[in-house]
XYZ file of C-alpha atoms in Angstrom:
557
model
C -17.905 -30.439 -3.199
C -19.051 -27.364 -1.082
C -17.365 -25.536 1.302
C -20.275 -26.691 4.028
C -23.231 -29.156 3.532
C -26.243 -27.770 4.697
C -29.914 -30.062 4.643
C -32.173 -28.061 2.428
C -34.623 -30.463 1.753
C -34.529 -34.251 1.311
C -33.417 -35.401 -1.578
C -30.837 -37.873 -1.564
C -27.521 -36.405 -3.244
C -23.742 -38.334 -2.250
C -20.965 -35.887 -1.265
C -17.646 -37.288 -1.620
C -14.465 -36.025 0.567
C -10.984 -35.920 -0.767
C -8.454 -37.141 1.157
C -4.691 -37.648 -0.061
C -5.413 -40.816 -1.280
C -7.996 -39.674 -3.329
C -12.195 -39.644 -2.802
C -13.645 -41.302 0.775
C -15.949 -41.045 3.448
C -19.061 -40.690 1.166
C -21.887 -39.126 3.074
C -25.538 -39.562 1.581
C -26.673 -36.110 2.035
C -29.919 -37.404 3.575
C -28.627 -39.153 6.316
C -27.468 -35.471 7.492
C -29.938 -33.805 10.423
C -31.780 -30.898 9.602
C -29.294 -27.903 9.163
C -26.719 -29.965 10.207
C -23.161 -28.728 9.156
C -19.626 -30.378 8.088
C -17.188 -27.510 8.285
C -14.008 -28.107 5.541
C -10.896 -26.237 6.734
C -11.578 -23.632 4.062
C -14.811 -22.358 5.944
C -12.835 -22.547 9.295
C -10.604 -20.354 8.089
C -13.027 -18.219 6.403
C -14.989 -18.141 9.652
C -11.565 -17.228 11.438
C -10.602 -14.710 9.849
C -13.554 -12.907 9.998
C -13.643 -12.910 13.965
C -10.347 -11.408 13.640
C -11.238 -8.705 12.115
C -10.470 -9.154 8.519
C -13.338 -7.893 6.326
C -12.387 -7.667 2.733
C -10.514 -10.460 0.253
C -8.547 -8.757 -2.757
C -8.268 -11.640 -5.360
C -7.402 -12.974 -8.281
C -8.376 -17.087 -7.985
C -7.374 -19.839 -9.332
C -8.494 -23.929 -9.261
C -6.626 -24.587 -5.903
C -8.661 -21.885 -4.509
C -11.901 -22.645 -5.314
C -12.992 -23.868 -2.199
C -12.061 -20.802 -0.331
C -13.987 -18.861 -3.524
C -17.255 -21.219 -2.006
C -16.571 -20.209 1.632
C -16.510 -16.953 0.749
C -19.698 -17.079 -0.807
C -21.073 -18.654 2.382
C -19.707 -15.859 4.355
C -21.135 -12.614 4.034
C -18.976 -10.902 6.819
C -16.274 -10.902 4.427
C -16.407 -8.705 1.144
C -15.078 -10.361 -2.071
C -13.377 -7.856 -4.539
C -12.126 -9.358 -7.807
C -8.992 -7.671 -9.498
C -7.894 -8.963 -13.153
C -3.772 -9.203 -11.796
C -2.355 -9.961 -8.859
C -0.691 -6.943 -8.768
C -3.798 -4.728 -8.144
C -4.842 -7.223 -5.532
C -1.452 -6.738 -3.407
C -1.212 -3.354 -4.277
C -5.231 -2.796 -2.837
C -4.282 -4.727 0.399
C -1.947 -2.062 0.504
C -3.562 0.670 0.379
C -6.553 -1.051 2.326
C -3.709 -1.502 4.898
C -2.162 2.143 5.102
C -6.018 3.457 5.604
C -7.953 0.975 7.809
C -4.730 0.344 9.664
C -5.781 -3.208 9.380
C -5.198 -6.333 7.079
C -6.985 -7.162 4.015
C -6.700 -10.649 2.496
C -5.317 -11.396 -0.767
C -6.542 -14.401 -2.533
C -3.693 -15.272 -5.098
C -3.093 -18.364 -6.734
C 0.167 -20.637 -6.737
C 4.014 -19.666 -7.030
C 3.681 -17.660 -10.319
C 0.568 -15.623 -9.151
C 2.036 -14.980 -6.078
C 5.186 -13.793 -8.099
C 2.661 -11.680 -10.256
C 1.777 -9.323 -7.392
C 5.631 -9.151 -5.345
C 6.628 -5.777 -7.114
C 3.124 -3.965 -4.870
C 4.052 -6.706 -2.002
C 7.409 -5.159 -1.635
C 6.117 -1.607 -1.763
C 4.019 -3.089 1.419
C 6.611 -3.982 2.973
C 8.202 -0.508 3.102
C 5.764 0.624 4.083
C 4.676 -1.336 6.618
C 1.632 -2.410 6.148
C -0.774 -5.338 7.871
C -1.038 -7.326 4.546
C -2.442 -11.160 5.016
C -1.798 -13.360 1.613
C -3.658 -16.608 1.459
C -1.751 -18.615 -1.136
C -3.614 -21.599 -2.914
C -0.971 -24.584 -3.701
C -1.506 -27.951 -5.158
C -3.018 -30.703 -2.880
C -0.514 -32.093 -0.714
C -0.463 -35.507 -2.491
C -0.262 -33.698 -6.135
C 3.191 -32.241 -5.609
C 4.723 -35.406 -6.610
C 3.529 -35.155 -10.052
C 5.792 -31.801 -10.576
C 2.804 -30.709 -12.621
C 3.273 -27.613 -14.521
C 2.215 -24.608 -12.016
C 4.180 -26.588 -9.626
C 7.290 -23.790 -8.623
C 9.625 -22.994 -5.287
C 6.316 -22.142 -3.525
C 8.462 -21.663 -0.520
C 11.178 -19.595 -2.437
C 8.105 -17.025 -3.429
C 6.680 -16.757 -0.306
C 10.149 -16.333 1.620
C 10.867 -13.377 -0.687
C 8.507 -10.619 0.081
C 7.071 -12.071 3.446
C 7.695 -10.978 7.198
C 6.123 -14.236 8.636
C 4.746 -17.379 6.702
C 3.414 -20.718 6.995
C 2.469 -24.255 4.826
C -0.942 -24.975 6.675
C -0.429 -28.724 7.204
C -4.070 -30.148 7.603
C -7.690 -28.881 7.552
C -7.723 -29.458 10.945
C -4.848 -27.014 11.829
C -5.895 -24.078 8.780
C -7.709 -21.988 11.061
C -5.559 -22.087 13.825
C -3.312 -21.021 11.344
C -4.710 -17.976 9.732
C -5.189 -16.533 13.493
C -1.626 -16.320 13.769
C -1.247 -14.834 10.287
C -4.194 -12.147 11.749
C -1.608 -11.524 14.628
C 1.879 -11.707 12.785
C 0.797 -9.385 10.223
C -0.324 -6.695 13.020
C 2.850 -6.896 14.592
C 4.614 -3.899 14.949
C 3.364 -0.845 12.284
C 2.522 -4.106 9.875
C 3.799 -6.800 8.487
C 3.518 -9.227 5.224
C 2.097 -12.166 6.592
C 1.728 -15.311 3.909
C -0.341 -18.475 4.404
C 0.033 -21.335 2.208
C -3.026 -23.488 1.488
C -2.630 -26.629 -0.409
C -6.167 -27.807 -1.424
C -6.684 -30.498 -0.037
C -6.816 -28.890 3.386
C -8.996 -26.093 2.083
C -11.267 -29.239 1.176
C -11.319 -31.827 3.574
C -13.389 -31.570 6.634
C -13.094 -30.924 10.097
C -11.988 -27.638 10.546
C -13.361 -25.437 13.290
C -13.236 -21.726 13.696
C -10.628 -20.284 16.382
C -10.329 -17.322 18.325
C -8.323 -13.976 17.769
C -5.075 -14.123 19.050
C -3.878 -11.139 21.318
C -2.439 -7.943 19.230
C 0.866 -7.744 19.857
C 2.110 -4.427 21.982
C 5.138 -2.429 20.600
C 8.207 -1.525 21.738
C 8.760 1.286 24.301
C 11.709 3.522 24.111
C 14.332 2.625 26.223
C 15.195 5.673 29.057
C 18.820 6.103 28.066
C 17.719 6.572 24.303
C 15.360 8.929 25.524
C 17.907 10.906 27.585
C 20.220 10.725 24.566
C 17.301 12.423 22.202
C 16.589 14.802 24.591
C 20.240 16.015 25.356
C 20.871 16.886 21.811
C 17.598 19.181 21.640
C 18.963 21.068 24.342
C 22.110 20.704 23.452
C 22.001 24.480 20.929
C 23.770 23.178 18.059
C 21.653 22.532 14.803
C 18.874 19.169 15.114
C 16.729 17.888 13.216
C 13.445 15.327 14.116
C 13.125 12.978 10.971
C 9.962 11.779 11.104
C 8.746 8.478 9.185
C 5.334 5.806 9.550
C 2.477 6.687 12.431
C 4.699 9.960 13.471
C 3.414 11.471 10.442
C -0.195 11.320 11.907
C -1.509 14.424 12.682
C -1.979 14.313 16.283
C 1.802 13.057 16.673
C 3.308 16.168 13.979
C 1.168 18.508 16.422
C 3.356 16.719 19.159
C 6.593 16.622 17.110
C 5.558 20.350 16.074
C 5.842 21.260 20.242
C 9.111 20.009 20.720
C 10.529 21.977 17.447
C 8.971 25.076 18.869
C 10.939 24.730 22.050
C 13.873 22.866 20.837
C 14.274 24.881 18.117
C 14.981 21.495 15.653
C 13.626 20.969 12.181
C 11.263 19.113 11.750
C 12.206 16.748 8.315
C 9.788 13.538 6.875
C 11.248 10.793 4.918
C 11.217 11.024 0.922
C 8.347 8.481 0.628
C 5.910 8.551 3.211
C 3.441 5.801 3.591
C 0.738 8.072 5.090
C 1.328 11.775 6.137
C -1.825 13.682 6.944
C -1.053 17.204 5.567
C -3.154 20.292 4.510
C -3.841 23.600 6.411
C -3.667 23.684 9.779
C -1.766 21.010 10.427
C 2.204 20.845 11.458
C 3.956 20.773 7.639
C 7.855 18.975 7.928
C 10.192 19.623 5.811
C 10.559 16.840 3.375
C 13.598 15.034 2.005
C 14.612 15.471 -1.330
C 14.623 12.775 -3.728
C 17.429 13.782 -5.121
C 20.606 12.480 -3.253
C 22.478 15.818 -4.035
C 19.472 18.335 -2.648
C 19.145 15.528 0.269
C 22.372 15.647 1.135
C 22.393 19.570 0.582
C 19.715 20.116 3.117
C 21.146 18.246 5.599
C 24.556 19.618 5.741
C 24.689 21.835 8.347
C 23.207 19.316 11.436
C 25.038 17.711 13.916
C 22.101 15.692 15.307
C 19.615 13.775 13.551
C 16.766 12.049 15.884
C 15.141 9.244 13.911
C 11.296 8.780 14.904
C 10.021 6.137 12.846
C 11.928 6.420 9.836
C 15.637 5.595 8.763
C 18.517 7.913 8.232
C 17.875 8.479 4.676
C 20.501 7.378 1.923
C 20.487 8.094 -1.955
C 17.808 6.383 -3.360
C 20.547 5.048 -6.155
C 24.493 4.990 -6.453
C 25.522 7.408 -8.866
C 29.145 7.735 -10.321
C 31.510 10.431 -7.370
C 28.104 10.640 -5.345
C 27.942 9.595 -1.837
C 25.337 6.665 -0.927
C 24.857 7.729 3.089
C 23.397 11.527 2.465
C 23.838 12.296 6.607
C 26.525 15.045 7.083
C 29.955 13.331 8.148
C 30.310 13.533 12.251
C 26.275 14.199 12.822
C 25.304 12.104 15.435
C 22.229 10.155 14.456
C 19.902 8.586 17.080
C 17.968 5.672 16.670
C 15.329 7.136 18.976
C 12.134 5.607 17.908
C 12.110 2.703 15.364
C 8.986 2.409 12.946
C 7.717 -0.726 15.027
C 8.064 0.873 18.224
C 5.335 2.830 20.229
C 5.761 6.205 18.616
C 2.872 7.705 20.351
C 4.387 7.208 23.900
C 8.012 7.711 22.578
C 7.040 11.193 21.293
C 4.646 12.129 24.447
C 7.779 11.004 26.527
C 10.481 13.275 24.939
C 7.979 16.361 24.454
C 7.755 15.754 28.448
C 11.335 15.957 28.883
C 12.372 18.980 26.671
C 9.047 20.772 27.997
C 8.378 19.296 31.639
C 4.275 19.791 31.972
C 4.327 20.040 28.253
C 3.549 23.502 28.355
C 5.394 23.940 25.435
C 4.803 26.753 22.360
C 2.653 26.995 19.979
C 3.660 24.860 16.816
C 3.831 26.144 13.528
C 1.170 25.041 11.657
C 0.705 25.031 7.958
C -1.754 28.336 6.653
C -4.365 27.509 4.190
C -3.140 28.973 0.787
C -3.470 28.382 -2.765
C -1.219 28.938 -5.212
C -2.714 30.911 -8.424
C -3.711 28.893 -11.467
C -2.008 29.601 -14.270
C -3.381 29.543 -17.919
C -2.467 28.159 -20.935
C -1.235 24.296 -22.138
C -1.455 21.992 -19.446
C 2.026 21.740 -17.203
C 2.716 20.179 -13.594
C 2.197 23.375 -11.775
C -0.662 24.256 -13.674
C -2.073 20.751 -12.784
C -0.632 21.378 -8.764
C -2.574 24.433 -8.641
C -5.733 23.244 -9.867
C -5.680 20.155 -7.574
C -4.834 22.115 -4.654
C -7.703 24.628 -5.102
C -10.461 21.736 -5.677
C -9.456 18.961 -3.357
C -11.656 18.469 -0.895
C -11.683 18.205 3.070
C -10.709 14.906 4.113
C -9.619 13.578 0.566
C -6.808 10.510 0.049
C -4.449 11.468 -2.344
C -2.423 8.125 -3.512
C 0.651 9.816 -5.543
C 2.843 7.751 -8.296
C 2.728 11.146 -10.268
C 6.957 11.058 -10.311
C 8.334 13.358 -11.781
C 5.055 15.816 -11.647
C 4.966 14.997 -8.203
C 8.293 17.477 -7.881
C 5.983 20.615 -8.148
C 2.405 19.044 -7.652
C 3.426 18.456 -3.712
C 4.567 21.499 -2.689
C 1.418 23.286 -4.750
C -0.784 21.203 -1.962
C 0.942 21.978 1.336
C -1.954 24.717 1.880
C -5.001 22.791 0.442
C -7.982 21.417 2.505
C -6.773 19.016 5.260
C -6.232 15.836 3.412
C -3.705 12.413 2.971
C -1.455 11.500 0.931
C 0.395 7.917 0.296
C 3.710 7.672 -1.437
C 5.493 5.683 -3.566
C 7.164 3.441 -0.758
C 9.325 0.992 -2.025
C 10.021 2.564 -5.871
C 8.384 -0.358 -7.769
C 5.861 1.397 -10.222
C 2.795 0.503 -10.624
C 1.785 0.911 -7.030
C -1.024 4.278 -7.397
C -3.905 2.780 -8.865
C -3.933 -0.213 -6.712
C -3.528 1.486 -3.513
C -6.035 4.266 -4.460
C -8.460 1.187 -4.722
C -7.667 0.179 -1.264
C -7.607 3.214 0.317
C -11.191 4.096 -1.337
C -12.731 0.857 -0.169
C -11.261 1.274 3.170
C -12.801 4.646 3.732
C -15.997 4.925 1.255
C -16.729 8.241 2.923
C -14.122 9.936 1.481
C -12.773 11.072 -2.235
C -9.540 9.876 -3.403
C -7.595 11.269 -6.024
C -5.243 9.177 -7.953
C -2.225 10.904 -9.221
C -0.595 8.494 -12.042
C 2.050 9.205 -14.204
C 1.194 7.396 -17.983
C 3.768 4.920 -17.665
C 3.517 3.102 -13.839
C -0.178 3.520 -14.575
C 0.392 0.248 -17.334
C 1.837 -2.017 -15.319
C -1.616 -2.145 -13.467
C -4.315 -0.640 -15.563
C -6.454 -3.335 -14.985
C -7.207 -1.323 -11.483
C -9.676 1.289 -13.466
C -11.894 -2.189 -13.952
C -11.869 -2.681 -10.345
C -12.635 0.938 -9.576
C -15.304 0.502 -12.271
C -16.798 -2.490 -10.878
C -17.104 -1.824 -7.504
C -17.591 2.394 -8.027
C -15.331 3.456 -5.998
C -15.175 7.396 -5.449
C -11.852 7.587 -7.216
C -10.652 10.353 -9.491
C -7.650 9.329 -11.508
C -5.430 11.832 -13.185
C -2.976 9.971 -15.707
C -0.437 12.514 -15.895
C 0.618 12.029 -19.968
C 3.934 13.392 -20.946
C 4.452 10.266 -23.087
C 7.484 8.805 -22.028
C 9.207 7.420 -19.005
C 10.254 11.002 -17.706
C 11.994 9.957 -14.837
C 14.204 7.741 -16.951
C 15.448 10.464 -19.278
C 16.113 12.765 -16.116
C 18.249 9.829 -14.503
C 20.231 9.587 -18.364
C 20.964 12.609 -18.165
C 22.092 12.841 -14.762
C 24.472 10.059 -15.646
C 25.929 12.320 -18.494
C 23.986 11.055 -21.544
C 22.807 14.908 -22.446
C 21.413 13.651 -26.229
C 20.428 10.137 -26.133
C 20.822 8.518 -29.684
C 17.642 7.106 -31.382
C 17.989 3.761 -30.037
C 18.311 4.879 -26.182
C 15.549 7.431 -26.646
C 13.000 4.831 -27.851
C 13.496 2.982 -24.948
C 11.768 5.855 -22.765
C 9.246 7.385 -25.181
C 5.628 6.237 -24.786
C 4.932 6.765 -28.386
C 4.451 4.966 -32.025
C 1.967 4.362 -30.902
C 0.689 6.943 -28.585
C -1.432 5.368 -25.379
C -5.134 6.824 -25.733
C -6.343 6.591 -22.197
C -9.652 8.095 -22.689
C -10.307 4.877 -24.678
C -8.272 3.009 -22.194
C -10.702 3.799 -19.282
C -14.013 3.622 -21.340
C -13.168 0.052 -22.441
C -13.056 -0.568 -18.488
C -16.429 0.959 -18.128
C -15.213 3.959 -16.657
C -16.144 7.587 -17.431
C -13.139 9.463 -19.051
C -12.387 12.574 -20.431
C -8.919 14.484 -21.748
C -7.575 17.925 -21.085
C -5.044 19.587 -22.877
C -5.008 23.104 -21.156
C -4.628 24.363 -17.861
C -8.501 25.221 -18.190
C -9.743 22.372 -19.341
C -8.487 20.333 -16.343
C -9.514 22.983 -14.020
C -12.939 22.644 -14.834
C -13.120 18.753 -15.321
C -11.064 18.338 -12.024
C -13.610 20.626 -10.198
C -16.251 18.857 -11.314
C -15.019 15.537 -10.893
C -14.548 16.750 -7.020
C -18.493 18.093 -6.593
C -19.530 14.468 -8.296
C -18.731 10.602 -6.651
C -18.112 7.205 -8.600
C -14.908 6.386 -10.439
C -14.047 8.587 -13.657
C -10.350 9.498 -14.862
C -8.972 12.517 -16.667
C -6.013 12.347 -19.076
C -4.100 15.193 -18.448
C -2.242 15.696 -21.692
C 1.030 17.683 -20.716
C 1.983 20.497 -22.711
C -0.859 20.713 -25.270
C -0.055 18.075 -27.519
C-alpha cells in the first residue's frame, strides 16, 4: 500500500485496497494513466493540513500510522521531526505553539501513546496553546477483536482535549482535520485531537479541503470596560494582573501607559506562557509562587483588573493556609479573559483612563547586570552569568524550579529576550518546549534552563535537539535531588526527614552523570563546578550555534 499511486513506468504491479471487510478493488497498476493519482484519506489530510498552515509533525509512530508516515514522505511542505516519547512530541507542539503562535501536529499512536504525552498536553492546555494531535487507532472493523493496544480511546482523548473528533471515513478525514486547524486556533489556543482509525488513513478517495475561517475573539463588553476603568480612577490601591498575549511587549508598553496614569501595579501571573522581558521593555511585578508571599503582596488592594489571566490562588492547599490568595473585600474584575481580544481590550481602556492616549511615559525596565560572583557554583552565581551572556532576542524555556527563585530576577535587566514557564506544574515540560520553540524560530538561541530531576522524565529531547541541531543550550541545573520536594516537607513541618523520606527526594546512589547522559545522545557536553567554569562555558556556548548542554554541578560537589 502507498499513500498515492503514481505511474512511474510500466510495469505491471497489483495494488490492493482495504476496506472493512478486508482487501478489494484491486487495481493493476498499469491500467493507471500516466501520473495519474488515487488519493487515500491519509494524503487528503496530509494535503489539508498543509494549506492550513500547519508545517511541522512532532511524532512518535506507530503501525496504525503508517500510512500517514507515507504521506508525509510524499509531502514535503510538511517537516517530519521524530521524538523517542510522546512526551517530547506534545511538549515540542508546545513550545512550537507558544512561539509560532500556530499549531504543530503531533503524530502519536493509540490510547496508551496518547496517554504517554498528557502530562506536556496538559501543560498546553494552560497555557493555551494551538496544539493539533492526530491520533492513529485500530481500523474500524478491528475494534471488535479487543486486541491488546485496544483502550478507552475516547476516555484519553476527552481528558486533555478542548475539541475532538473519530474521523468516520476516508472520505470525510480531511474535512475533518480543517476543523481541527480551526478549533485549535480558537481563542489564544486550544488542544484540538483527531482520531484516525486506519482504515480511513488507507482507503481511497479522499480529497484535500480548504482552510476554514480563523475564528475572531471576544471583545470586551462596554460596561466591563466602564467597570475597569472606574476603579483606576477610583484613588484607592489597583492592580492590572496581566496573563497570555498581554504579556507581549507591545501590549506591557500599553498596560505600562495606563499604570503611569492610573497609578496601578502592574502584576503577571506566577507561570507565564510567554512574557517578552529584558531591558527596555515594561517589567510587572510577578506573583509569588509561594501562596504566603502571594498573598502578602497582594494585601493591601482593593481592585484587581484581570487581563488575560485568572485571579491567582495557592498553587497547593497547605494545612491553616488560605487557597484564594486575593485580599478579602478586593473587588476583582473579569475585564479581559485569556480568549478574548486583549489587544483591543487594552487599547480601549488606555483610551478611557487617558482620552487621546496621551498618556506618560511608562516605566521601562534599565539594562543592568548583576555582578558575578566567584567561587562553587550556586543559583545566583548561575543567574548572573546567564544574564550577562544571553543574547538579544534569545528564548529562554525555564523548568529550573527552585533555581528559578533567584535566576529570574538576576535576568530582568539582560538583553531583550523570552521566556516560557512552567504552565501547568507537570515536570518534564523544558526540554520539550525548548525544542519547539527552537524549531519554530531557527534564527534565534534558546537556552534551556532544567533542573536534574524534570529533565528525566524527558531526556530523550537532547536526541531530538541532537538530531535535528537545534541552537539549544541546555543547562541541567544538578543539586541532586528533588529540591522542590524537600522545601514543600519542610513547609509541611517535616524539618529532618528520616532516612526513608529523604531517599525518596535525593537523586543519588547512584549519582546521574549528565555529561555522559548527553554524549550518548550525540550531543556535545561539558560540566562546571564553579561559578567560573560556567561563566566561561556559558559564554561560549552563546558566541557558538548547534545543540550542546552544560551540567551545572551546584555547590562544587
Amino acid at each position: 500500500m502507498s499513500a498515492s499511486l503514481r505511474m512511474r513506468d510500466k510495469t505491471p504491479i497489483t495494488v490492493a485496497w482495504m476496506t472493512e471487510r478486508g482487501p478489494s478493488k484491486v487495481y493493476p497498476y498499469s491500467s493507471l494513466k500516466q501520473e495519474e493519482t488515487i488519493m487515500n484519506g491519509a494524503e487528503a489530510l496530509l494535503q489539508t493540513l498543509i494549506g492550513c498552515g500547519v508545517e511541522v509533525c512532532f511524532a512518535n509512530p506507530g503501525t496504525s500510522e503508517m500510512q500517514l508516515v507515507a504521506a508525509i514522505d510524499n509531502n514535503p511542505g510538511m517537516r517530519p521531526v521524530l521524538t523517542l516519547f510522546e512526551g517530547v512530541a506534545t511538549g515540542a507542539a508546545d513550545g512550537y505553539g507558544r512561539m509560532a503562535e500556530k499549531p504543530a501536529a503531533t503524530l502519536l499512536h493509540l490510547g496508551p501513546g496518547l496517554a504517554n504525552g498528557m502530562a506536556n498536553l496538559h501543560n498546553a492546555m494552560r497555557a493555551r496553546s494551538p496544539v493539533i494531535n492526530i491520533i492513529g487507532d485500530h481500523a474500524s472493523y478491528h475494534l471488535n477483536y479487543d486486541a491488546p493496544l485496544t483502550s478507552d480511546l475516547e476516555g484519553h482523548v476527552r481528558l486533555q482535549s478542548d475539541w475532538y473528533r473519530f474521523a468516520k471515513s476516508a472520505q470525510a478525514l480531511a474535512a475533518d482535520g480543517a476543523a481541527a486547524v480551526q478549533a485549535s486556533l480558537n481563542g489564544a489556543g486550544k488542544i484540538a485531537s483527531l482520531v484516525v482509525p486506519a482504515d480511513h488513513s488507507w482507503n481511497p478517495g479522499g480529497e484535500p479541503v480548504s482552510a476554514l475561517p480563523k475564528p475572531r475573539r471576544n471583545t470586551v463588553a462596554q460596561g466591563a470596560l466602564e467597570d475597569a476603568a472606574r476603579a483606576l480612577v477610583s484613588g484607592e490601591p489597583t492592580a492590572l494582573l496581566l496573563g497570555g498575549s498581554a504579556l507581549r511587549a507591545e501590549n506591557l508598553d500599553i498596560a505600562g501607559r495606563i499604570a503611569a496614569v492610573s497609578g496601578a501595579r502592574l502584576l503577571c501571573e506566577t507561570f507565564p506562557a510567554r512574557i517578552q522581558r529584558g531591558a527596555g521593555r515594561v517589567t510587572p511585578e510577578r506573583v509569588p509562587y509561594l501562596g504566603e508571599m502571594a498573598a502578602d503582596m497582594l494585601k493591601d488592594l482593593k481592585h484587581i483588573i484581570l487581563i488575560g489571566s485568572k485571579a491567582p490562588v495557592s498553587f497547593f492547599a497547605y494545612p491553616d493556609q488560605p487557597s484564594w490568595l486575593c485580599p478579602k473585600g478586593a473587588e476583582i474584575y473579569a475585564f479581559a479573559h485569556p480568549d478574548g481580544d486583549i489587544d483591543t481590550a487594552l487599547m480601549a481602556l488606555l483610551d478611557s483612563v487617558s482620552p487621546g492616549q496621551s498618556a506618560a511615559e511608562p516605566v521601562r525596565q534599565q539594562a543592568s547586570l548583576p555582578p558575578v560572583p566567584t567561587g562553587a557554583l550556586t543559583a545566583e552565581g548561575i543567574g548572573a552569568c546567564v544574564a550577562e551572556a544571553l543574547p538579544e532576542g534569545a528564548i529562554v524555556s525555564d523548568e529550573s524550579n527552585t533555581c528559578g527563585l533567584s535566576i529570574y530576577p538576576m535576568t530582568s535587566g539582560a538583553a531583550p529576550h523570552d521566556w516560557l514557564s512552567l504552565t501547568g506544574g507537570a515536570i518534564g515540560q523544558g526540554l520539550p518546549v525548548a525544542v519547539g520553540a527552537a524549531i519554530a524560530c531557527p534564527e534565534r538561541k534558546v537556552v534551556c534552563l532544567q533542573a536534574d530531576g524534570s529533565a528525566m522524565y524527558t531526556l530523550q529531547a537532547l536526541w531530538t535537539m541532537a538530531r535535528e541541531n537545534l541552537d539549544i543550550t541546555t543547562v541541567i541545573l544538578n543539586n541532586r535531588s528533588y529540591a522542590i520536594l524537600n522545601f514543600e516537607l519542610y513547609r509541611l513541618g517535616v524539618e529532618q526527614p528520616g532516612p526513608s523520606a529523604a531517599s525518596m527526594l535525593n537523586l543519588t546512589n547512584p549519582e546521574l552523570d549528565w555529561v555522559q547522559l548527553a554524549q550518548g545522545m550525540g550531543m556535545p557536553a561539558s560540566r562546571a563546578t564553579s561559578v567560573e567554569e560556567f561563566r566561561s562555558l556559558y559564554a561560549n556556548a552563546m558566541a557558538s550555534t548547534g545543540p550542546q548542554l552544560i551540567e551545572a554541578q551546584l555547590g562544587g560537589l
